[in-house]
Amino acid sequence: MPKIGDIQLPDFPLLLAPMEDVSDPPFRALCKEQGADVVYTEFISSEGLIRDAAKSVMKLDIYERERPVGIQIFGAELDSMLQSIDIVEKSNPDIIDINFGCPVKKVVSKNAGAGILKDIPLMIKLTEEMVKRTHLPITVKTRLGWDSDSIKIVEVAERLQDVGIKAISIHGRTRVQMYKGSADWGPIAAVKNNPRMHIPIFGNGDVDTPEMAMKMRDEYGLDGAMIGRASIGYPWFFNEVKHYFKTGTHKDPPTMEERVSAARRHLQMAIDWKGEKLGVFETRRHYTNYFKGIPNFKEYRMKMVTSDEAEDVFAAFDEVMEMFGDYQFTTV
Ligand SMILES: Cc1cc2nc3c(=O)[nH]c(=O)nc-3n(C[C@H](O)[C@H](O)[C@H](O)COP(=O)(O)O)c2cc1C
């Protein structure tokens, strides 16, 4: 069974992907309750951290209930990355993850995120120094390469392992692909098949059904799956995958009561963490998926996503229970 440093994981662990504005403490807690084995924060700017920018620092908040948790940082300046390791350590995460995969222009233009895929020696150097700086396990999340002509992930993963990373998660797309097309897990399997590799290799990209997760395990032979978009507003996805692995059958989708209860707890945790205004505002994006597919729901969704007061959103949840309490969801 895979281990990240000393952290023992179950067979074929499911990891919650780092997602900007999504993978915050309330959402991570819900995913953890629903079976995620490791959760990651969204990416945090090393430059922001060393400037003590409030927004970056707040992203370091982690809670006991979500362990093991990794804090993900990005940057391309060695000094800033090393200083931010010292800052991140104070939050006492279980893992520090380096983002070498973000495709966004303002990140790659500074050689950070997937930008570093154009400068592998810098990637290796940064990683080596970061590993040396901390007693915590360092993991890396990256993409297949910069573009389809520069897929060197087998060699890159081996070099990252040689400088001491404890696991790697690979998104089966290149930077040039951004999120287009479908993820290619073939090169990730090639990393796993390299006989020199001994750290866990986690696959990422397009796992949105239990069958896809099973394919990643059985056909591609990977050590675990990192799941992003399929979990947004649907933390039950992790347990659905686990249920399928165990029984070969699909778990019944969550009932309305479970959905309303999750939405309510999500909102309450968000308010407890960042106050009413931000809590109400930033939880909005999840409701569409919590309540996907219900006919004649628009009026209630609108109330949830336009009310500024928590009280009104909670009242909308009550109304939903009253109006749609016995709605039967079907497996999607
Ligand atoms: C809204 C959103 C935000 C993301 N933010 C990050 C991030 O902060 N760090 C990171 O490494 N990847 C980020 N990603 C990429 C995901 O972690 C993941 O690699 C990608 O979505 C593919 O996996 P999926 O098909 O399971 O969603 C983000 C993706 C989405 C959709």
mmCIF file of C-alpha atoms and ligand atoms in Angstrom:
data_model
loop_
_atom_site.group_PDB
_atom_site.id
_atom_site.type_symbol
_atom_site.label_atom_id
_atom_site.label_comp_id
_atom_site.label_asym_id
_atom_site.label_seq_id
_atom_site.Cartn_x
_atom_site.Cartn_y
_atom_site.Cartn_z
ATOM 1 C CA MET A 1 0.000 0.000 0.000
ATOM 2 C CA PRO A 2 1.357 3.426 -0.923
ATOM 3 C CA LYS A 3 3.078 5.718 1.539
ATOM 4 C CA ILE A 4 3.932 9.393 1.270
ATOM 5 C CA GLY A 5 6.999 9.598 3.486
ATOM 6 C CA ASP A 6 5.767 8.049 6.736
ATOM 7 C CA ILE A 7 2.100 8.582 5.917
ATOM 8 C CA GLN A 8 0.500 5.223 5.319
ATOM 9 C CA LEU A 9 -2.320 5.313 2.787
ATOM 10 C CA PRO A 10 -4.909 2.686 1.913
ATOM 11 C CA ASP A 11 -4.778 0.692 -1.284
ATOM 12 C CA PHE A 12 -5.441 2.985 -4.281
ATOM 13 C CA PRO A 13 -5.996 6.196 -2.306
ATOM 14 C CA LEU A 14 -8.196 8.974 -3.618
ATOM 15 C CA LEU A 15 -6.758 12.457 -3.358
ATOM 16 C CA LEU A 16 -8.671 15.702 -3.504
ATOM 17 C CA ALA A 17 -6.930 17.849 -6.125
ATOM 18 C CA PRO A 18 -5.743 21.338 -5.276
ATOM 19 C CA MET A 19 -8.287 23.730 -6.795
ATOM 20 C CA GLU A 20 -8.168 27.490 -6.564
ATOM 21 C CA ASP A 21 -11.167 28.944 -4.721
ATOM 22 C CA VAL A 22 -12.581 25.438 -4.268
ATOM 23 C CA SER A 23 -10.270 23.357 -2.052
ATOM 24 C CA ASP A 24 -10.757 25.495 1.040
ATOM 25 C CA PRO A 25 -11.106 24.150 4.611
ATOM 26 C CA PRO A 26 -14.915 23.622 4.535
ATOM 27 C CA PHE A 27 -14.831 21.794 1.217
ATOM 28 C CA ARG A 28 -11.807 19.746 2.232
ATOM 29 C CA ALA A 29 -13.589 18.701 5.429
ATOM 30 C CA LEU A 30 -16.614 17.500 3.473
ATOM 31 C CA CYS A 31 -14.468 15.569 1.007
ATOM 32 C CA LYS A 32 -12.536 14.002 3.856
ATOM 33 C CA GLU A 33 -15.772 12.872 5.530
ATOM 34 C CA GLN A 34 -16.832 11.388 2.222
ATOM 35 C CA GLY A 35 -13.728 9.290 1.751
ATOM 36 C CA ALA A 36 -10.900 11.452 0.379
ATOM 37 C CA ASP A 37 -7.667 9.948 1.711
ATOM 38 C CA VAL A 38 -5.463 13.001 1.200
ATOM 39 C CA VAL A 39 -6.565 16.581 0.629
ATOM 40 C CA TYR A 40 -4.609 19.510 -0.748
ATOM 41 C CA THR A 41 -5.051 23.242 -0.377
ATOM 42 C CA GLU A 42 -5.378 25.384 -3.459
ATOM 43 C CA PHE A 43 -2.069 26.745 -4.760
ATOM 44 C CA ILE A 44 -0.542 29.495 -2.687
ATOM 45 C CA SER A 45 1.872 32.042 -4.077
ATOM 46 C CA SER A 46 5.323 31.924 -2.504
ATOM 47 C CA GLU A 47 5.740 35.595 -3.369
ATOM 48 C CA GLY A 48 2.443 36.373 -1.614
ATOM 49 C CA LEU A 49 3.480 34.403 1.454
ATOM 50 C CA ILE A 50 6.799 36.132 1.900
ATOM 51 C CA ARG A 51 5.132 39.554 1.471
ATOM 52 C CA ASP A 52 2.702 38.400 4.171
ATOM 53 C CA ALA A 53 -0.193 39.123 1.839
ATOM 54 C CA ALA A 54 -3.314 38.402 3.911
ATOM 55 C CA LYS A 55 -5.046 36.480 1.160
ATOM 56 C CA SER A 56 -2.162 34.053 0.737
ATOM 57 C CA VAL A 57 -1.633 33.634 4.477
ATOM 58 C CA MET A 58 -5.286 32.777 5.084
ATOM 59 C CA LYS A 59 -4.969 29.897 2.644
ATOM 60 C CA LEU A 60 -2.540 28.260 5.069
ATOM 61 C CA ASP A 61 -5.338 27.525 7.559
ATOM 62 C CA ILE A 62 -5.691 23.814 8.079
ATOM 63 C CA TYR A 63 -7.657 21.776 10.622
ATOM 64 C CA GLU A 64 -7.052 18.520 12.472
ATOM 65 C CA ARG A 65 -10.182 16.955 10.985
ATOM 66 C CA GLU A 66 -8.777 16.996 7.461
ATOM 67 C CA ARG A 67 -5.416 15.280 7.978
ATOM 68 C CA PRO A 68 -3.418 14.180 6.122
ATOM 69 C CA VAL A 69 -3.387 17.517 4.334
ATOM 70 C CA GLY A 70 -0.894 18.984 1.911
ATOM 71 C CA ILE A 71 -0.266 22.677 1.390
ATOM 72 C CA GLN A 72 0.519 23.508 -2.217
ATOM 73 C CA ILE A 73 2.822 26.368 -3.127
ATOM 74 C CA PHE A 74 3.998 27.796 -6.421
ATOM 75 C CA GLY A 75 6.787 30.064 -7.545
ATOM 76 C CA ALA A 76 10.029 29.993 -9.486
ATOM 77 C CA GLU A 77 12.415 31.997 -7.306
ATOM 78 C CA LEU A 78 14.539 29.768 -5.117
ATOM 79 C CA ASP A 79 14.776 32.244 -2.239
ATOM 80 C CA SER A 80 11.048 32.856 -2.129
ATOM 81 C CA MET A 81 10.255 29.167 -2.318
ATOM 82 C CA LEU A 82 12.655 28.400 0.532
ATOM 83 C CA GLN A 83 11.318 31.196 2.694
ATOM 84 C CA SER A 84 7.787 30.101 2.021
ATOM 85 C CA ILE A 85 8.669 26.566 3.131
ATOM 86 C CA ASP A 86 9.613 28.045 6.519
ATOM 87 C CA ILE A 87 6.285 29.897 6.652
ATOM 88 C CA VAL A 88 4.237 26.893 5.531
ATOM 89 C CA GLU A 89 5.891 24.657 8.138
ATOM 90 C CA LYS A 90 4.421 26.825 10.890
ATOM 91 C CA SER A 91 0.943 25.680 9.820
ATOM 92 C CA ASN A 92 2.096 22.124 10.453
ATOM 93 C CA PRO A 93 0.768 20.395 7.329
ATOM 94 C CA ASP A 94 1.517 16.730 6.700
ATOM 95 C CA ILE A 95 2.855 17.358 3.205
ATOM 96 C CA ILE A 96 4.165 20.284 1.142
ATOM 97 C CA ASP A 97 3.261 20.057 -2.535
ATOM 98 C CA ILE A 98 4.937 22.009 -5.309
ATOM 99 C CA ASN A 99 2.756 23.164 -8.174
ATOM 100 C CA PHE A 100 4.582 22.580 -11.446
ATOM 101 C CA GLY A 101 1.378 22.283 -13.440
ATOM 102 C CA CYS A 102 -0.672 25.477 -13.401
ATOM 103 C CA PRO A 103 -1.181 26.507 -17.054
ATOM 104 C CA VAL A 104 -2.429 30.070 -16.433
ATOM 105 C CA LYS A 105 -0.520 32.732 -18.358
ATOM 106 C CA LYS A 106 0.248 35.035 -15.453
ATOM 107 C CA VAL A 107 1.816 32.092 -13.598
ATOM 108 C CA VAL A 108 3.725 30.457 -16.469
ATOM 109 C CA SER A 109 5.057 33.797 -17.688
ATOM 110 C CA LYS A 110 7.081 33.926 -14.477
ATOM 111 C CA ASN A 111 8.384 30.378 -15.047
ATOM 112 C CA ALA A 112 6.156 29.105 -12.240
ATOM 113 C CA GLY A 113 3.509 26.377 -12.440
ATOM 114 C CA ALA A 114 3.703 24.606 -15.793
ATOM 115 C CA GLY A 115 6.110 27.335 -16.975
ATOM 116 C CA ILE A 116 8.915 25.416 -15.328
ATOM 117 C CA LEU A 117 8.352 22.530 -17.745
ATOM 118 C CA LYS A 118 10.410 24.650 -20.155
ATOM 119 C CA ASP A 119 13.303 24.678 -17.732
ATOM 120 C CA ILE A 120 13.701 21.187 -16.255
ATOM 121 C CA PRO A 121 17.101 21.937 -14.640
ATOM 122 C CA LEU A 122 15.464 24.785 -12.670
ATOM 123 C CA MET A 123 12.606 22.489 -11.699
ATOM 124 C CA ILE A 124 15.023 19.902 -10.346
ATOM 125 C CA LYS A 125 17.184 22.476 -8.579
ATOM 126 C CA LEU A 126 14.224 24.152 -6.849
ATOM 127 C CA THR A 127 12.846 20.786 -5.777
ATOM 128 C CA GLU A 128 16.177 19.563 -4.472
ATOM 129 C CA GLU A 129 16.681 22.658 -2.340
ATOM 130 C CA MET A 130 13.126 22.549 -1.054
ATOM 131 C CA VAL A 131 13.457 18.902 -0.047
ATOM 132 C CA LYS A 132 16.640 19.771 1.849
ATOM 133 C CA ARG A 133 14.962 22.662 3.628
ATOM 134 C CA THR A 134 12.199 20.721 5.372
ATOM 135 C CA HIS A 135 11.584 17.596 7.410
ATOM 136 C CA LEU A 136 8.120 17.327 5.785
ATOM 137 C CA PRO A 137 7.554 15.145 2.732
ATOM 138 C CA ILE A 138 7.599 17.129 -0.498
ATOM 139 C CA THR A 139 5.298 16.019 -3.304
ATOM 140 C CA VAL A 140 5.003 17.422 -6.826
ATOM 141 C CA LYS A 141 1.998 17.980 -9.041
ATOM 142 C CA THR A 142 2.743 18.487 -12.690
ATOM 143 C CA ARG A 143 1.626 17.892 -16.269
ATOM 144 C CA LEU A 144 2.955 15.620 -19.005
ATOM 145 C CA GLY A 145 5.148 18.341 -20.486
ATOM 146 C CA TRP A 146 4.977 21.780 -22.058
ATOM 147 C CA ASP A 147 3.568 20.554 -25.375
ATOM 148 C CA SER A 148 3.139 17.312 -27.261
ATOM 149 C CA ASP A 149 6.707 17.555 -28.612
ATOM 150 C CA SER A 150 8.261 17.824 -25.176
ATOM 151 C CA ILE A 151 6.736 15.032 -23.132
ATOM 152 C CA LYS A 152 9.650 13.917 -20.974
ATOM 153 C CA ILE A 153 7.669 12.999 -17.906
ATOM 154 C CA VAL A 154 9.354 9.604 -17.428
ATOM 155 C CA GLU A 155 12.761 11.226 -17.143
ATOM 156 C CA VAL A 156 11.458 14.214 -15.179
ATOM 157 C CA ALA A 157 9.668 12.049 -12.605
ATOM 158 C CA GLU A 158 12.781 9.955 -12.095
ATOM 159 C CA ARG A 159 14.929 13.030 -11.562
ATOM 160 C CA LEU A 160 12.406 14.466 -9.114
ATOM 161 C CA GLN A 161 12.420 11.191 -7.221
ATOM 162 C CA ASP A 162 16.226 11.234 -7.168
ATOM 163 C CA VAL A 163 16.250 14.626 -5.438
ATOM 164 C CA GLY A 164 13.898 13.348 -2.772
ATOM 165 C CA ILE A 165 10.219 13.905 -3.521
ATOM 166 C CA LYS A 166 7.933 11.410 -1.824
ATOM 167 C CA ALA A 167 5.100 11.177 -4.395
ATOM 168 C CA ILE A 168 4.078 12.696 -7.702
ATOM 169 C CA SER A 169 0.653 13.486 -9.131
ATOM 170 C CA ILE A 170 0.537 13.826 -12.889
ATOM 171 C CA HIS A 171 -2.248 15.502 -14.843
ATOM 172 C CA GLY A 172 -2.449 13.740 -18.211
ATOM 173 C CA ARG A 173 -2.365 16.902 -20.295
ATOM 174 C CA THR A 174 0.351 19.248 -21.525
ATOM 175 C CA ARG A 175 0.457 22.929 -20.683
ATOM 176 C CA VAL A 176 -0.505 23.792 -24.260
ATOM 177 C CA GLN A 177 -3.637 21.664 -23.932
ATOM 178 C CA MET A 178 -4.781 23.638 -20.875
ATOM 179 C CA TYR A 179 -8.016 21.708 -20.141
ATOM 180 C CA LYS A 180 -8.856 20.808 -23.736
ATOM 181 C CA GLY A 181 -9.195 17.340 -25.227
ATOM 182 C CA SER A 182 -9.040 14.386 -22.943
ATOM 183 C CA ALA A 183 -6.354 13.452 -20.470
ATOM 184 C CA ASP A 184 -3.855 10.855 -21.705
ATOM 185 C CA TRP A 185 -2.927 8.470 -18.926
ATOM 186 C CA GLY A 186 -0.511 6.495 -21.131
ATOM 187 C CA PRO A 187 2.570 8.584 -20.263
ATOM 188 C CA ILE A 188 1.614 8.391 -16.566
ATOM 189 C CA ALA A 189 1.574 4.598 -16.830
ATOM 190 C CA ALA A 190 4.996 4.826 -18.497
ATOM 191 C CA VAL A 191 6.269 6.661 -15.400
ATOM 192 C CA LYS A 192 4.846 3.900 -13.216
ATOM 193 C CA ASN A 193 6.392 1.224 -15.430
ATOM 194 C CA ASN A 194 9.866 2.700 -15.078
ATOM 195 C CA PRO A 195 11.509 0.059 -12.872
ATOM 196 C CA ARG A 196 13.552 2.733 -11.078
ATOM 197 C CA MET A 197 10.439 4.412 -9.669
ATOM 198 C CA HIS A 198 9.487 3.521 -6.127
ATOM 199 C CA ILE A 199 7.466 6.535 -4.967
ATOM 200 C CA PRO A 200 3.664 6.550 -5.452
ATOM 201 C CA ILE A 201 2.487 7.755 -8.854
ATOM 202 C CA PHE A 202 -0.958 9.306 -8.720
ATOM 203 C CA GLY A 203 -2.947 9.820 -11.900
ATOM 204 C CA ASN A 204 -5.011 12.911 -12.538
ATOM 205 C CA GLY A 205 -7.351 14.170 -15.227
ATOM 206 C CA ASP A 206 -10.924 13.347 -16.161
ATOM 207 C CA VAL A 207 -11.747 10.811 -13.440
ATOM 208 C CA ASP A 208 -15.462 11.487 -13.228
ATOM 209 C CA THR A 209 -16.990 8.042 -12.770
ATOM 210 C CA PRO A 210 -16.077 5.098 -10.536
ATOM 211 C CA GLU A 211 -15.352 3.142 -13.725
ATOM 212 C CA MET A 212 -12.715 5.682 -14.758
ATOM 213 C CA ALA A 213 -11.036 5.358 -11.367
ATOM 214 C CA MET A 214 -11.047 1.595 -11.718
ATOM 215 C CA LYS A 215 -9.521 1.873 -15.169
ATOM 216 C CA MET A 216 -6.761 4.053 -13.762
ATOM 217 C CA ARG A 217 -6.016 1.359 -11.197
ATOM 218 C CA ASP A 218 -6.452 -1.809 -13.225
ATOM 219 C CA GLU A 219 -5.529 -0.845 -16.781
ATOM 220 C CA TYR A 220 -2.947 1.850 -16.091
ATOM 221 C CA GLY A 221 -1.578 0.349 -12.872
ATOM 222 C CA LEU A 222 -1.343 3.675 -11.056
ATOM 223 C CA ASP A 223 -1.084 3.985 -7.263
ATOM 224 C CA GLY A 224 -4.046 6.283 -6.691
ATOM 225 C CA ALA A 225 -6.281 8.859 -8.320
ATOM 226 C CA MET A 226 -6.333 12.578 -7.771
ATOM 227 C CA ILE A 227 -9.815 13.946 -8.309
ATOM 228 C CA GLY A 228 -10.708 17.524 -9.120
ATOM 229 C CA ARG A 229 -13.759 18.674 -11.024
ATOM 230 C CA ALA A 230 -15.909 15.611 -10.329
ATOM 231 C CA SER A 231 -15.896 16.534 -6.640
ATOM 232 C CA ILE A 232 -16.937 20.174 -6.990
ATOM 233 C CA GLY A 233 -20.288 20.404 -5.199
ATOM 234 C CA TYR A 234 -20.241 16.611 -5.057
ATOM 235 C CA PRO A 235 -17.975 15.435 -2.216
ATOM 236 C CA TRP A 236 -19.833 12.095 -2.264
ATOM 237 C CA PHE A 237 -17.829 11.134 -5.323
ATOM 238 C CA PHE A 238 -14.988 9.722 -3.198
ATOM 239 C CA ASN A 239 -17.256 7.287 -1.354
ATOM 240 C CA GLU A 240 -19.025 6.367 -4.560
ATOM 241 C CA VAL A 241 -15.703 5.291 -6.055
ATOM 242 C CA LYS A 242 -14.808 3.328 -2.926
ATOM 243 C CA HIS A 243 -18.194 1.637 -2.858
ATOM 244 C CA TYR A 244 -17.782 0.615 -6.481
ATOM 245 C CA PHE A 245 -14.324 -0.824 -5.829
ATOM 246 C CA LYS A 246 -15.673 -2.836 -2.921
ATOM 247 C CA THR A 247 -18.933 -4.102 -4.397
ATOM 248 C CA GLY A 248 -18.820 -3.584 -8.164
ATOM 249 C CA THR A 249 -22.130 -1.760 -7.900
ATOM 250 C CA HIS A 250 -23.076 1.895 -7.890
ATOM 251 C CA LYS A 251 -23.915 3.511 -4.583
ATOM 252 C CA ASP A 252 -27.263 5.263 -4.471
ATOM 253 C CA PRO A 253 -26.799 8.978 -4.995
ATOM 254 C CA PRO A 254 -27.160 11.186 -1.926
ATOM 255 C CA THR A 255 -30.728 12.007 -0.924
ATOM 256 C CA MET A 256 -32.069 15.531 -0.803
ATOM 257 C CA GLU A 257 -31.694 15.483 2.958
ATOM 258 C CA GLU A 258 -27.996 14.596 2.651
ATOM 259 C CA ARG A 259 -27.472 17.293 0.046
ATOM 260 C CA VAL A 260 -29.197 19.975 2.054
ATOM 261 C CA SER A 261 -27.328 18.903 5.165
ATOM 262 C CA ALA A 262 -23.985 19.096 3.312
ATOM 263 C CA ALA A 263 -24.820 22.492 1.828
ATOM 264 C CA ARG A 264 -25.836 23.754 5.265
ATOM 265 C CA ARG A 265 -22.664 22.484 6.907
ATOM 266 C CA HIS A 266 -20.543 23.794 4.071
ATOM 267 C CA LEU A 267 -21.988 27.252 4.499
ATOM 268 C CA GLN A 268 -21.707 27.157 8.293
ATOM 269 C CA MET A 269 -18.064 26.048 8.185
ATOM 270 C CA ALA A 270 -17.319 28.765 5.621
ATOM 271 C CA ILE A 271 -18.910 31.409 7.852
ATOM 272 C CA ASP A 272 -17.051 30.141 10.913
ATOM 273 C CA TRP A 273 -13.822 30.292 8.971
ATOM 274 C CA LYS A 274 -14.015 33.575 7.084
ATOM 275 C CA GLY A 275 -17.045 35.433 8.361
ATOM 276 C CA GLU A 276 -20.550 35.791 7.011
ATOM 277 C CA LYS A 277 -19.943 38.004 4.011
ATOM 278 C CA LEU A 278 -17.160 35.980 2.405
ATOM 279 C CA GLY A 279 -18.613 32.696 3.615
ATOM 280 C CA VAL A 280 -21.938 33.366 1.893
ATOM 281 C CA PHE A 281 -20.293 34.658 -1.251
ATOM 282 C CA GLU A 282 -17.671 31.978 -1.730
ATOM 283 C CA THR A 283 -19.908 28.985 -1.083
ATOM 284 C CA ARG A 284 -22.274 29.971 -3.899
ATOM 285 C CA ARG A 285 -20.371 28.218 -6.632
ATOM 286 C CA HIS A 286 -21.033 24.826 -5.043
ATOM 287 C CA TYR A 287 -24.831 24.923 -4.944
ATOM 288 C CA THR A 288 -25.391 24.260 -8.641
ATOM 289 C CA ASN A 289 -23.781 20.857 -8.323
ATOM 290 C CA TYR A 290 -25.255 20.005 -4.934
ATOM 291 C CA PHE A 291 -28.694 20.392 -6.478
ATOM 292 C CA LYS A 292 -28.018 19.404 -10.084
ATOM 293 C CA GLY A 293 -30.787 18.032 -12.258
ATOM 294 C CA ILE A 294 -33.797 18.976 -10.136
ATOM 295 C CA PRO A 295 -36.625 20.290 -12.323
ATOM 296 C CA ASN A 296 -38.137 23.700 -11.573
ATOM 297 C CA PHE A 297 -35.339 24.510 -9.169
ATOM 298 C CA LYS A 298 -34.245 27.855 -10.600
ATOM 299 C CA GLU A 299 -36.146 30.014 -8.119
ATOM 300 C CA TYR A 300 -34.454 28.277 -5.185
ATOM 301 C CA ARG A 301 -31.020 28.277 -6.768
ATOM 302 C CA MET A 302 -31.384 31.996 -7.396
ATOM 303 C CA LYS A 303 -32.175 32.586 -3.734
ATOM 304 C CA MET A 304 -29.080 30.650 -2.711
ATOM 305 C CA VAL A 305 -26.766 32.466 -5.081
ATOM 306 C CA THR A 306 -28.111 35.998 -4.743
ATOM 307 C CA SER A 307 -28.850 36.305 -1.012
ATOM 308 C CA ASP A 308 -26.216 38.252 0.881
ATOM 309 C CA GLU A 309 -27.373 37.203 4.333
ATOM 310 C CA ALA A 310 -26.627 33.734 5.666
ATOM 311 C CA GLU A 311 -30.057 33.646 7.245
ATOM 312 C CA ASP A 312 -31.702 33.903 3.819
ATOM 313 C CA VAL A 313 -29.574 31.141 2.352
ATOM 314 C CA PHE A 314 -30.381 28.857 5.290
ATOM 315 C CA ALA A 315 -34.075 29.703 4.792
ATOM 316 C CA ALA A 316 -33.743 28.726 1.116
ATOM 317 C CA PHE A 317 -32.321 25.349 2.217
ATOM 318 C CA ASP A 318 -35.366 24.853 4.491
ATOM 319 C CA GLU A 319 -37.695 25.654 1.609
ATOM 320 C CA VAL A 320 -35.872 23.192 -0.626
ATOM 321 C CA MET A 321 -36.362 20.444 1.957
ATOM 322 C CA GLU A 322 -40.026 21.299 2.191
ATOM 323 C CA MET A 323 -40.646 21.464 -1.552
ATOM 324 C CA PHE A 324 -38.321 18.752 -2.845
ATOM 325 C CA GLY A 325 -37.624 16.596 0.239
ATOM 326 C CA ASP A 326 -38.667 13.371 -1.457
ATOM 327 C CA TYR A 327 -37.150 14.063 -4.877
ATOM 328 C CA GLN A 328 -35.501 10.883 -6.177
ATOM 329 C CA PHE A 329 -32.056 11.472 -7.612
ATOM 330 C CA THR A 330 -30.789 9.015 -10.188
ATOM 331 C CA THR A 331 -27.180 7.957 -10.606
ATOM 332 C CA VAL A 332 -25.459 10.229 -13.100
HETATM 333 C C1 LIG B 1 -11.368 25.495 -10.567
HETATM 334 C C2 LIG B 1 -10.026 24.799 -10.660
HETATM 335 C C3 LIG B 1 -8.950 25.291 -9.936
HETATM 336 C C4 LIG B 1 -7.713 24.634 -9.990
HETATM 337 N N1 LIG B 1 -6.695 25.095 -9.205
HETATM 338 C C5 LIG B 1 -5.533 24.361 -9.132
HETATM 339 C C6 LIG B 1 -4.531 24.675 -8.177
HETATM 340 O O1 LIG B 1 -4.659 25.621 -7.386
HETATM 341 N N2 LIG B 1 -3.417 23.904 -8.170
HETATM 342 C C7 LIG B 1 -3.232 22.834 -9.012
HETATM 343 O O2 LIG B 1 -2.219 22.144 -8.956
HETATM 344 N N3 LIG B 1 -4.179 22.531 -9.923
HETATM 345 C C8 LIG B 1 -5.332 23.236 -9.972
HETATM 346 N N4 LIG B 1 -6.320 22.846 -10.834
HETATM 347 C C9 LIG B 1 -6.123 21.616 -11.642
HETATM 348 C C10 LIG B 1 -6.683 20.399 -10.893
HETATM 349 O O3 LIG B 1 -5.979 20.166 -9.692
HETATM 350 C C11 LIG B 1 -6.625 19.146 -11.785
HETATM 351 O O4 LIG B 1 -5.288 18.920 -12.141
HETATM 352 C C12 LIG B 1 -7.440 19.281 -13.057
HETATM 353 O O5 LIG B 1 -8.715 19.849 -12.790
HETATM 354 C C13 LIG B 1 -7.646 17.923 -13.740
HETATM 355 O O6 LIG B 1 -8.293 17.007 -12.873
HETATM 356 P P1 LIG B 1 -9.872 16.706 -12.985
HETATM 357 O O7 LIG B 1 -10.144 16.287 -14.397
HETATM 358 O O8 LIG B 1 -10.128 15.606 -11.985
HETATM 359 O O9 LIG B 1 -10.588 17.970 -12.656
HETATM 360 C C14 LIG B 1 -7.547 23.502 -10.813
HETATM 361 C C15 LIG B 1 -8.624 23.045 -11.569
HETATM 362 C C16 LIG B 1 -9.860 23.663 -11.498
HETATM 363 C C17 LIG B 1 -11.009 23.111 -12.293
#
